[in-house]
Each structure stands twice: as C-alpha cells, then as structure tokens.
PDB file of C-alpha atoms in Angstrom:
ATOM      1  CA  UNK A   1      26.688 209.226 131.403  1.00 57.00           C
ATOM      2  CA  UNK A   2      24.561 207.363 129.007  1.00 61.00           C
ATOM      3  CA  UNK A   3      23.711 208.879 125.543  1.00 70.00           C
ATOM      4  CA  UNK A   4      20.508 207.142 123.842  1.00 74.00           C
ATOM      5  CA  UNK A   5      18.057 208.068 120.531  1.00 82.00           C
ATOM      6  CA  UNK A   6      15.220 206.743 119.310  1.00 84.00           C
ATOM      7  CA  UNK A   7      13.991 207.860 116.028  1.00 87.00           C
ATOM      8  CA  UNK A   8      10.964 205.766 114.924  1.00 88.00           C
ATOM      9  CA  UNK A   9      10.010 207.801 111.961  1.00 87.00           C
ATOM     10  CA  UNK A  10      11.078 209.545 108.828  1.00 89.00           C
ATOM     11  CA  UNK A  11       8.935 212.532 109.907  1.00 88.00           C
ATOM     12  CA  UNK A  12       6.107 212.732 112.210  1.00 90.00           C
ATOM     13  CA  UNK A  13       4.684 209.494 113.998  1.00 93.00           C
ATOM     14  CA  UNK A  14       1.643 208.207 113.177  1.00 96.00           C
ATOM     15  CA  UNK A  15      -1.866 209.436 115.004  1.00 97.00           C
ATOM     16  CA  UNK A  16      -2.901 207.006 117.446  1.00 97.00           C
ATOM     17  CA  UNK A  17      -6.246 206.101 115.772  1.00 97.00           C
ATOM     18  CA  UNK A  18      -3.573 204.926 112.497  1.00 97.00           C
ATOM     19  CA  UNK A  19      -0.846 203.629 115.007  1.00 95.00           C
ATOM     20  CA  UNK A  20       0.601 199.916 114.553  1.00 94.00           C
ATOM     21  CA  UNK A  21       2.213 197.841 116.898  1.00 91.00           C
ATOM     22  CA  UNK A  22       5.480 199.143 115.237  1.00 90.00           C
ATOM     23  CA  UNK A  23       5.359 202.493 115.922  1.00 94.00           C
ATOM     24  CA  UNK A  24       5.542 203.395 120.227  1.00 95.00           C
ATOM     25  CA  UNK A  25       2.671 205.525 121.749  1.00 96.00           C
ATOM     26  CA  UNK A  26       3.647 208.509 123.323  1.00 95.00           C
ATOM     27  CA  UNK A  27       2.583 206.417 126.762  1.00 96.00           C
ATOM     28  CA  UNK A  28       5.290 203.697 125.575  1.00 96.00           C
ATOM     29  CA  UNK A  29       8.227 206.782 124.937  1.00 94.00           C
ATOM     30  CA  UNK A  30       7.359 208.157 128.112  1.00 93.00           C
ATOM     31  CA  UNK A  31       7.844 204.938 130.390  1.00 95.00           C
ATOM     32  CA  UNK A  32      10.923 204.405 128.400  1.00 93.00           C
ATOM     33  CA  UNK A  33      12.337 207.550 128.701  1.00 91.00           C
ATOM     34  CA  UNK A  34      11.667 207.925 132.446  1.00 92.00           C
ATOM     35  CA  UNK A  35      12.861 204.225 132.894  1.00 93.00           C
ATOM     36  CA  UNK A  36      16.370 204.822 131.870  1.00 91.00           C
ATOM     37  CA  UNK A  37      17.198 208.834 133.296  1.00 89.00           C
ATOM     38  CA  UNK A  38      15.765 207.787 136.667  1.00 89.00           C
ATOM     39  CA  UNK A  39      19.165 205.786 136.640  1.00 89.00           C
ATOM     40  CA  UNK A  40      20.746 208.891 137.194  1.00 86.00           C
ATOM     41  CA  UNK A  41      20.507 209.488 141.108  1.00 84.00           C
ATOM     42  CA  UNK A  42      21.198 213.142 140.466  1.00 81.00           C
ATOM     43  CA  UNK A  43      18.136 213.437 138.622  1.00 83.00           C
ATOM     44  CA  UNK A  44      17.014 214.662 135.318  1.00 84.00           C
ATOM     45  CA  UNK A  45      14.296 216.945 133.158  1.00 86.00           C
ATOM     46  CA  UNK A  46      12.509 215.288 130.887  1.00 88.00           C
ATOM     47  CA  UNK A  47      10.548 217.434 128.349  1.00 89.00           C
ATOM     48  CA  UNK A  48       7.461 215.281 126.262  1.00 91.00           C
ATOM     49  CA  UNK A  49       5.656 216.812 123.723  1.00 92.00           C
ATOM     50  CA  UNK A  50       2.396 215.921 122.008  1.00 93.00           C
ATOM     51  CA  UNK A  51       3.137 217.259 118.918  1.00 93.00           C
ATOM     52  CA  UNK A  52       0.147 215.350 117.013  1.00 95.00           C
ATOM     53  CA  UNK A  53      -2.282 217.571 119.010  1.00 95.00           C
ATOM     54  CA  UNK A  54      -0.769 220.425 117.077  1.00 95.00           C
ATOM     55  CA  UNK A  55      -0.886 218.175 113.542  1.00 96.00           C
ATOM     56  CA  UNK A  56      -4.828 216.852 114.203  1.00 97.00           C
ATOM     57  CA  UNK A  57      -5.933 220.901 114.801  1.00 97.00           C
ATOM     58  CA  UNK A  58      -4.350 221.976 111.807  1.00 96.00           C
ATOM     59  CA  UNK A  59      -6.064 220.016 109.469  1.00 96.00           C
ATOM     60  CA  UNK A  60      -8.985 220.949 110.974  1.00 97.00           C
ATOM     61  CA  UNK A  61     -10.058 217.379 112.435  1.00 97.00           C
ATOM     62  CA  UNK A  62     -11.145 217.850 115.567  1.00 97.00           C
ATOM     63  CA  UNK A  63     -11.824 214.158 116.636  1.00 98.00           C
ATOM     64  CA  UNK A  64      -7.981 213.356 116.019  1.00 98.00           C
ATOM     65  CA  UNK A  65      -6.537 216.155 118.006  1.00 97.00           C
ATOM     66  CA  UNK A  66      -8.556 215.591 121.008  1.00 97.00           C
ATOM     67  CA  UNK A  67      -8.048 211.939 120.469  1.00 97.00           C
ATOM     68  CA  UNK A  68      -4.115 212.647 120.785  1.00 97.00           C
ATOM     69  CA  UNK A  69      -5.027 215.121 124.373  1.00 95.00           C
ATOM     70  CA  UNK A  70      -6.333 211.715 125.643  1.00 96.00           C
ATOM     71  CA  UNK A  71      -3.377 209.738 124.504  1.00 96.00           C
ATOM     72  CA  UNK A  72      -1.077 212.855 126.501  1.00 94.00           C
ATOM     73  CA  UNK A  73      -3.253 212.063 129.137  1.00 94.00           C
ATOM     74  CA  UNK A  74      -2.233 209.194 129.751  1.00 96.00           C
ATOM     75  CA  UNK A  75       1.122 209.955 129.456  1.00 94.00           C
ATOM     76  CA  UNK A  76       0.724 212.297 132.477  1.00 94.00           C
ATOM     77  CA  UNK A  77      -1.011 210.015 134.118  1.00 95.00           C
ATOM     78  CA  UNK A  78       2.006 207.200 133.856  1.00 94.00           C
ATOM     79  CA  UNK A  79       4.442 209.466 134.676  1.00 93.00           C
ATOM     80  CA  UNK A  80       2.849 210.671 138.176  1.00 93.00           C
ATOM     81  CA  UNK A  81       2.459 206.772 138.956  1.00 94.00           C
ATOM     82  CA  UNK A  82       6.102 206.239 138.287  1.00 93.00           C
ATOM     83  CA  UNK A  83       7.329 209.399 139.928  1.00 91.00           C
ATOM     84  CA  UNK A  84       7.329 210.475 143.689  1.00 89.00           C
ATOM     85  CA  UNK A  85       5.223 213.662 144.010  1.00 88.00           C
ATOM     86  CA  UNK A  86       7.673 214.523 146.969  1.00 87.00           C
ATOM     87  CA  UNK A  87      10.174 214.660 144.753  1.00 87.00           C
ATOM     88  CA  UNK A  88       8.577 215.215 141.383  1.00 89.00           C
ATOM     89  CA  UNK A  89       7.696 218.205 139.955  1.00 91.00           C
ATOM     90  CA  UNK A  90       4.939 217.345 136.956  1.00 92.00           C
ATOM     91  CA  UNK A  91       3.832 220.841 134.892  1.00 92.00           C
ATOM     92  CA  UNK A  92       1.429 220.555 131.959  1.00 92.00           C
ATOM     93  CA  UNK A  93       0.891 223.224 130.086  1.00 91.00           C
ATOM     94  CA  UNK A  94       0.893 224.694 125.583  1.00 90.00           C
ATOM     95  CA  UNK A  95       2.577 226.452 123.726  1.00 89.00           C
ATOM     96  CA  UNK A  96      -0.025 228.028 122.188  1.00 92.00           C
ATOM     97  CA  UNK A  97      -4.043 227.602 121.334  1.00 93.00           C
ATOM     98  CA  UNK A  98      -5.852 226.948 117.997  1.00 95.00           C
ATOM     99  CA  UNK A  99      -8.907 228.450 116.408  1.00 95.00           C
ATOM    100  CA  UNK A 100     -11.425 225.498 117.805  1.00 96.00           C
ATOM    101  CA  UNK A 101     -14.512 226.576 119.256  1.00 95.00           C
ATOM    102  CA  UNK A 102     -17.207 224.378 121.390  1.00 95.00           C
ATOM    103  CA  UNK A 103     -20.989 226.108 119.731  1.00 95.00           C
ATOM    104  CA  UNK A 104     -24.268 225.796 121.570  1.00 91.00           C
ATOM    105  CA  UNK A 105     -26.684 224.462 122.082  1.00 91.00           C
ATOM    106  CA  UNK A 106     -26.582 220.589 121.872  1.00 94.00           C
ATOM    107  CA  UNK A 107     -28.838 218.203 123.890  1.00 93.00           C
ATOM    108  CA  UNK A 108     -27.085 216.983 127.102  1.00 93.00           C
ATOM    109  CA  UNK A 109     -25.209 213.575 126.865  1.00 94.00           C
ATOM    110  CA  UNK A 110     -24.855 214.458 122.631  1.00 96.00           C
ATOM    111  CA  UNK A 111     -21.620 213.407 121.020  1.00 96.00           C
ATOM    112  CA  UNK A 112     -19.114 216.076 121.068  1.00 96.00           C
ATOM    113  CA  UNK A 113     -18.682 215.279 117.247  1.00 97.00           C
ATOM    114  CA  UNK A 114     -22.311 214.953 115.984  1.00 97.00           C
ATOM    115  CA  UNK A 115     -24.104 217.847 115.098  1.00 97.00           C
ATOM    116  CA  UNK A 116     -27.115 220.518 116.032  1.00 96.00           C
ATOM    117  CA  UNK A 117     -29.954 222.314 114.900  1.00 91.00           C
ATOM    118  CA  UNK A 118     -31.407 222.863 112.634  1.00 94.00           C
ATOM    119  CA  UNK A 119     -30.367 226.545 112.472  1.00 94.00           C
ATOM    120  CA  UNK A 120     -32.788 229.065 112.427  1.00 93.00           C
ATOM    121  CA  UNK A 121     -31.221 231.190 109.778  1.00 92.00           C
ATOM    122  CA  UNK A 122     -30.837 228.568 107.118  1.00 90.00           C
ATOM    123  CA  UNK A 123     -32.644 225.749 108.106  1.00 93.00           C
ATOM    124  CA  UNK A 124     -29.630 223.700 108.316  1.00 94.00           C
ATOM    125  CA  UNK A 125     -27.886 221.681 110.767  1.00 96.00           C
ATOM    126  CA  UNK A 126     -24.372 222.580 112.206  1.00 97.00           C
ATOM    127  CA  UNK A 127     -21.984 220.926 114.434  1.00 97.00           C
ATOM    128  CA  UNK A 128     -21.033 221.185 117.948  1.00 97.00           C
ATOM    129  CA  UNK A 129     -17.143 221.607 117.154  1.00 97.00           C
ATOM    130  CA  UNK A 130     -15.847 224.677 114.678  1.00 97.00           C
ATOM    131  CA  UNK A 131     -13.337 226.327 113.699  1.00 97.00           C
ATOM    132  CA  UNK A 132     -12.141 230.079 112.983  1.00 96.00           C
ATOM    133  CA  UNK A 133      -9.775 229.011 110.166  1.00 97.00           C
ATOM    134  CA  UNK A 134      -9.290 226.212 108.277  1.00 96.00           C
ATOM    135  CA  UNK A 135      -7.966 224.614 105.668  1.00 95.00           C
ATOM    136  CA  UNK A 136      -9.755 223.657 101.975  1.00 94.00           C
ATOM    137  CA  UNK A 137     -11.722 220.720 103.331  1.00 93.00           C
ATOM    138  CA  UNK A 138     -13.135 223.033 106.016  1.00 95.00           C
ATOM    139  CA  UNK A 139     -14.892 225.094 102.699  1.00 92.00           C
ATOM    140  CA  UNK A 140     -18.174 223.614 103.113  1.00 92.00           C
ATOM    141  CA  UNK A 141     -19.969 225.825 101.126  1.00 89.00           C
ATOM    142  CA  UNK A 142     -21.059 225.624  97.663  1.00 86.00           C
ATOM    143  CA  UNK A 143     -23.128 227.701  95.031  1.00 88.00           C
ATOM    144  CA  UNK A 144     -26.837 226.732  94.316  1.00 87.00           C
ATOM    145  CA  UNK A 145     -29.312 228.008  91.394  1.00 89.00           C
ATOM    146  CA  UNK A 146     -32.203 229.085  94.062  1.00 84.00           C
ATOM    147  CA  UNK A 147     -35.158 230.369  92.084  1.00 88.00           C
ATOM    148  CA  UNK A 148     -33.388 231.386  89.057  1.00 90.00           C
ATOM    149  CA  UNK A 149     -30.271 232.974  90.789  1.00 92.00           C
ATOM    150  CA  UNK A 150     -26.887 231.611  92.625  1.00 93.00           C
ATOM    151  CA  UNK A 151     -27.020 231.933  95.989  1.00 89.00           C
ATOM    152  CA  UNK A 152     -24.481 230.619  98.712  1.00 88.00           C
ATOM    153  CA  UNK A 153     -25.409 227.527 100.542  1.00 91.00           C
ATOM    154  CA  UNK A 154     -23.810 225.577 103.557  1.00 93.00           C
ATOM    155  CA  UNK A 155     -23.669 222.224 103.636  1.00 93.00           C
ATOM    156  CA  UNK A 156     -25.616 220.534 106.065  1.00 95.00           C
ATOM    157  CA  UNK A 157     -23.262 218.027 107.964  1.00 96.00           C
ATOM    158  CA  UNK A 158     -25.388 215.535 108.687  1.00 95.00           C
ATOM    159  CA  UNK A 159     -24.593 214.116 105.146  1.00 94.00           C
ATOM    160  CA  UNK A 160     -21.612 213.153 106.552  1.00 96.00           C
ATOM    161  CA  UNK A 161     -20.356 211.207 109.312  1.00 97.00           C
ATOM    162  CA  UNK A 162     -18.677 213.896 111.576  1.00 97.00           C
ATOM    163  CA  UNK A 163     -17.664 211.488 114.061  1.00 97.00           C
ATOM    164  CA  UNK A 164     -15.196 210.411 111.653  1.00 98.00           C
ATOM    165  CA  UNK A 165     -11.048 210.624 112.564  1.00 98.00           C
ATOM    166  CA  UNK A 166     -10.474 212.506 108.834  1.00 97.00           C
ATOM    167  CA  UNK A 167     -13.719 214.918 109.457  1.00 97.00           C
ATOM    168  CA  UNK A 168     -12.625 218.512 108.788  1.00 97.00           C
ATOM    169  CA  UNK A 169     -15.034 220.682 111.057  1.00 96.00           C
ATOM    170  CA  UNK A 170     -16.309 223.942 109.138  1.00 96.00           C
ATOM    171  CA  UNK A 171     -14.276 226.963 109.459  1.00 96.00           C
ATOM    172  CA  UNK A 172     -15.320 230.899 109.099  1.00 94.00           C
ATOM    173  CA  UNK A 173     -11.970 231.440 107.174  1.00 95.00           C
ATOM    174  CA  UNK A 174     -10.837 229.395 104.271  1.00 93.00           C
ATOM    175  CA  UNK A 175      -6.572 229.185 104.619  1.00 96.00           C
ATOM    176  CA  UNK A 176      -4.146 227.056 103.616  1.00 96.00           C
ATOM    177  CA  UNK A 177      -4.861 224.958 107.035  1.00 96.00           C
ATOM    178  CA  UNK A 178      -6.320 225.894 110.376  1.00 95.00           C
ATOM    179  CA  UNK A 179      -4.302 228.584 111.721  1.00 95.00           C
ATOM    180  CA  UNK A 180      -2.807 228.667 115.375  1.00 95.00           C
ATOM    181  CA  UNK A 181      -5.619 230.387 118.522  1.00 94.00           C
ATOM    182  CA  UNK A 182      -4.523 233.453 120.785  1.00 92.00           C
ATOM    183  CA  UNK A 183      -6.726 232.397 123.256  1.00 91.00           C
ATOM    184  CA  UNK A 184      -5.167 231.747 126.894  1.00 92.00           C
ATOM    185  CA  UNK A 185      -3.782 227.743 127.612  1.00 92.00           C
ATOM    186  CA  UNK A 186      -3.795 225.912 131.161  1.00 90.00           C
ATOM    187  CA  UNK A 187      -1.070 225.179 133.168  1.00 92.00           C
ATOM    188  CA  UNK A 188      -1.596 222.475 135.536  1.00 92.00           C
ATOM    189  CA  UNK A 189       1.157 221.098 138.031  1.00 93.00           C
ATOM    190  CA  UNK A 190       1.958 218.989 140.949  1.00 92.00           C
ATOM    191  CA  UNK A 191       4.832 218.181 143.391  1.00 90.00           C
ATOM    192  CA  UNK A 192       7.368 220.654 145.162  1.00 90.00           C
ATOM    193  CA  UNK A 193       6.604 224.298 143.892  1.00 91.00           C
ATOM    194  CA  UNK A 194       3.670 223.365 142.171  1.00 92.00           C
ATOM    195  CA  UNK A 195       2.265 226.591 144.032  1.00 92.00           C
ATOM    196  CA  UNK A 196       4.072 228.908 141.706  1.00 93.00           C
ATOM    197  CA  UNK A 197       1.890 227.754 138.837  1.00 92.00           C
ATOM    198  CA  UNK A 198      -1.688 229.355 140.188  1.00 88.00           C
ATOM    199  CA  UNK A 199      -2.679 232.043 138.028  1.00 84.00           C
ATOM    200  CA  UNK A 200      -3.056 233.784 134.562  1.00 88.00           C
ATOM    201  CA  UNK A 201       0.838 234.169 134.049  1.00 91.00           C
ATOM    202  CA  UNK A 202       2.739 235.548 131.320  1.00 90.00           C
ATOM    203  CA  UNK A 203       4.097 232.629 129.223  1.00 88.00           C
ATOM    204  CA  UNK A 204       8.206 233.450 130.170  1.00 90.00           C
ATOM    205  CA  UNK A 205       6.692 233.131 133.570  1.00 92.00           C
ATOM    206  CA  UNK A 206       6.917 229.391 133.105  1.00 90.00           C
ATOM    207  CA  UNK A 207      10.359 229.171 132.056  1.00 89.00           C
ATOM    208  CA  UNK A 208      11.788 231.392 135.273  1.00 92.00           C
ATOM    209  CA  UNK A 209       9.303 229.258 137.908  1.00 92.00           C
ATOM    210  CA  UNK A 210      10.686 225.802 136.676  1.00 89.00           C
ATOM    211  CA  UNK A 211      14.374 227.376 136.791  1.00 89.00           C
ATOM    212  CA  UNK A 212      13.634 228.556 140.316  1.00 90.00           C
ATOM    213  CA  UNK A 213      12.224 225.345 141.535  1.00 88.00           C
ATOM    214  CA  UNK A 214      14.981 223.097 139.848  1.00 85.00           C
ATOM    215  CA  UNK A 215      17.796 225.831 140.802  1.00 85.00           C
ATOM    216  CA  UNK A 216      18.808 226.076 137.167  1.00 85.00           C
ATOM    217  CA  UNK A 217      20.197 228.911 135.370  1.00 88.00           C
ATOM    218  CA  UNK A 218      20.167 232.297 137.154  1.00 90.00           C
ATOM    219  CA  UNK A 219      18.585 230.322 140.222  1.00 90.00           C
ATOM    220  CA  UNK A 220      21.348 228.154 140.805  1.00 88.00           C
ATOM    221  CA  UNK A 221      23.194 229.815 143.419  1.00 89.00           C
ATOM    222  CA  UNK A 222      19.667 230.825 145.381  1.00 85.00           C
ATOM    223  CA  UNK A 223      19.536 230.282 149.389  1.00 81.00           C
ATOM    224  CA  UNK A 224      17.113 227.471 150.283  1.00 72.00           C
ATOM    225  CA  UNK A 225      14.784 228.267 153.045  1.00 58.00           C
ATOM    226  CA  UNK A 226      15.522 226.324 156.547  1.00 48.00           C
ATOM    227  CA  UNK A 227      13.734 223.204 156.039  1.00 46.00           C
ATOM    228  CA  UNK A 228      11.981 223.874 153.088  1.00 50.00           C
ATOM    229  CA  UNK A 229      12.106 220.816 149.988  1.00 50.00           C
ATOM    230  CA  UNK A 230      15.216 221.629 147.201  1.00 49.00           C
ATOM    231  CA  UNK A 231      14.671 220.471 143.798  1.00 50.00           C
ATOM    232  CA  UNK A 232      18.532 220.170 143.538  1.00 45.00           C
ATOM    233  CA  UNK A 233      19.050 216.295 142.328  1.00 43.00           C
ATOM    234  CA  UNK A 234      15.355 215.287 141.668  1.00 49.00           C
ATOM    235  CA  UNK A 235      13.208 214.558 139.298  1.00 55.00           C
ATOM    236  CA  UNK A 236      11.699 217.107 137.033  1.00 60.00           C
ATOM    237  CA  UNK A 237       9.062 216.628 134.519  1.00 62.00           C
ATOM    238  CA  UNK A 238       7.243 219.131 131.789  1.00 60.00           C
ATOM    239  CA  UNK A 239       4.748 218.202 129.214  1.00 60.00           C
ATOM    240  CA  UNK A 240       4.141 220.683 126.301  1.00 57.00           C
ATOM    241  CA  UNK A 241       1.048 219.046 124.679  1.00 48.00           C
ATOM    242  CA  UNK A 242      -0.282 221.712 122.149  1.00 38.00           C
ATOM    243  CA  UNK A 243      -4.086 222.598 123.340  1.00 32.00           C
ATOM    244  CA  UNK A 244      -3.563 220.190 126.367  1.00 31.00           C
ATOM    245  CA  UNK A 245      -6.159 222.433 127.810  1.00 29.00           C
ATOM    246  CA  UNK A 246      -8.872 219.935 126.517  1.00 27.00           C
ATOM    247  CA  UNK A 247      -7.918 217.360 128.669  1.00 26.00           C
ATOM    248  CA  UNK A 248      -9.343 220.013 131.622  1.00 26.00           C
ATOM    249  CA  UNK A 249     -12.960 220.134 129.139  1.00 26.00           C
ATOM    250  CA  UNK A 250     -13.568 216.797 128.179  1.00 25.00           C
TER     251      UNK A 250
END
C-alpha cells in the first residue's frame, strides 16, 4: 500500500478568483487523487471537500462562495469522466446550509450580483443576493440628521460595485460573521445505488446508504441479490461541498 500527503498551505488554500499557478485547484487535487488510488484494483473512497464554499459564505461574499460551487463543479464533473458509472458510485451532497437568500424581483437575464429596486419603502435600491446574518461589513446602515433628527438609513448599494469578489451582501443580523443556514441541502448521485439517494432524508441517512452500497461497516457481511451489481472492490466517490446546492440554482 502506498501512503501519500500533500499539504500546499499553512492554513486554508487560496479562493480560486486569488489562486496562482502555485497553489492546485480543487479540479487539479481531484485528478491527482483519483489518479493514484485507482491503482488499487480493490478500489477505494475518496472523500473531496469544498471547504472554501463554507469560507466565501461566512464572510458574507456571495460572489466568492458561489464562485468556489462552480470550481466543485467541475470537480464532479472530472471525476464522472474519469470514473465508470457502472462501477462508480458519485454522491454530492452538504453538510449544512448558510443564511443566503435569492430576493425578488429582478429583471430577467440581470446579474445575480447587481442590484434592484428602488424599494418602495425607502426609496432605495437593494440587491438580489442577502443574507440573514452577517458579519461587520454586512452593517450597511448608518445614522443620518433627517430634518433636524437621526434617523436610520440603508445604504443604497449601487454606490458600490456588488459584483465585486470582496462584496459583503447586507445582512438582517449584525454577528461576528455570517452564521451557518438550517435550511434543507441536495443530495445528488449517480452509479450503482444511486436510487437510495431520492428523497428528503435524514442526514445519518447518508452515512448508512453509502455503507450499504459499499458493504462497509455493519453492511459488510449483507447477502447480495442474484445478479444484482456489488460495490465490493470498486470505486466510491463523495463530495461534501458546503451549500453545493447552488450548483442545482445557478
């Protein structure tokens, strides 16, 4: 058996919008990483995370974290062109969601990042993407002297280029940083039990359903039906990309 590292980083990697030729793309860790365990004719699991995803929504910049869900993308994408789907079981799926929330109602074909209105209530202009939390750069609020008394005014956004990687999108709730969602995630699949994954599930579901179609753990020992596909000695894949659920919007 061969043991290997890589460790490109004294903490997290760069985003990809700030990436150098130096530092590997999630794309280039993947194709590496599949290269060398598909030596192994027993097979393998191979877990890849997008952990940037997570970074970009916590600072409240929307363009970066769903710039790092297309980046994952393509991750999935190379590893179903290097993989066998008879063989290959792919799942996609989060760990969790954040606070971001898509508002209406911008003009069809709009960017995502740009901005509507102006609102009714204020007179102001808003944009598309918000969140529920946030953290200080998402406090876009300041006081005014309106006709001889302070008064609490939003900044309109279109003073500043929201389109921007480093944008921090308005939140309702000023926090130390944008706080993790509890709002439901995809799970996508595809390959050999791919059926299990087809419903709102219970997030432990995930866990047993891989187990049972790689015959790991508890499922080890199950009876394989007459002619039916075993996982036993194939490939097995699973992306955790926080929010990955984009991907399925954009």
């Amino acid at each position: 058996m061969t043991e290997f590292s890589g460790i490109f980083a004294n903490a997290h990697l760069p985003y990809e919008f700030q990436r150098t030729p130096e530092s590997p793309s999630i794309v280039d860790m993947t194709e590496a990483a599949i290269k060398v365990l598909q030596r192994n004719e027993n097979g393998f699991f191979l877990m890849v995370e997008g952990g940037n995803i997570d970074m970009g929504h916590h600072r409240g910049r929307a363009r970066t974290a769903i710039d790092e869900a297309l980046a994952m993308e393509e991750a999935v994408k190379l590893a179903y062109n290097m993989t066998d789907p008879s063989d290959t079981l792919i799942v996609v799926t989060s760990d969790h969601a954040h606070s971001m929330t898509i508002n209406g109602h911008p003009n069809r074909g709009d960017d995502i990042f740009g901005t509507v209105g102006p609102s009714r209530a204020d007179g102001l202009n808003y944009t598309t993407i918000a969140y529920g939390t946030g953290g200080p750069g998402s406090r876009q609020y300041e006081i005014q002297v309106v006709n001889g008394t302070n008064q609490i005014v939003r900044r309109d956004p279109i003073q500043d280029d929201t389109t921007d990687f480093m944008y921090e999108q308005i939140s309702a709730i000023t926090l130390d940083e944008n706080k993790h969602g509890g709002g439901d995630v995809g799970v996508y699949a595809s390959g050999p039990y791919s059926h299990l994954f087809h419903n709102v599930h219970e997030q432990h579901y995930v866990y047993y359903a891989i187990s049972y179609a790689a015959r790991m753990g508890k499922y080890a020992e199950r009876p394989t039906v007459s002619g039916a596909f075993s996982m036993q000695g194939h490939l097995l894949l699973y992306f955790m990309s926080l929010l990955l659920v984009l991907i399925a919007v954009i």
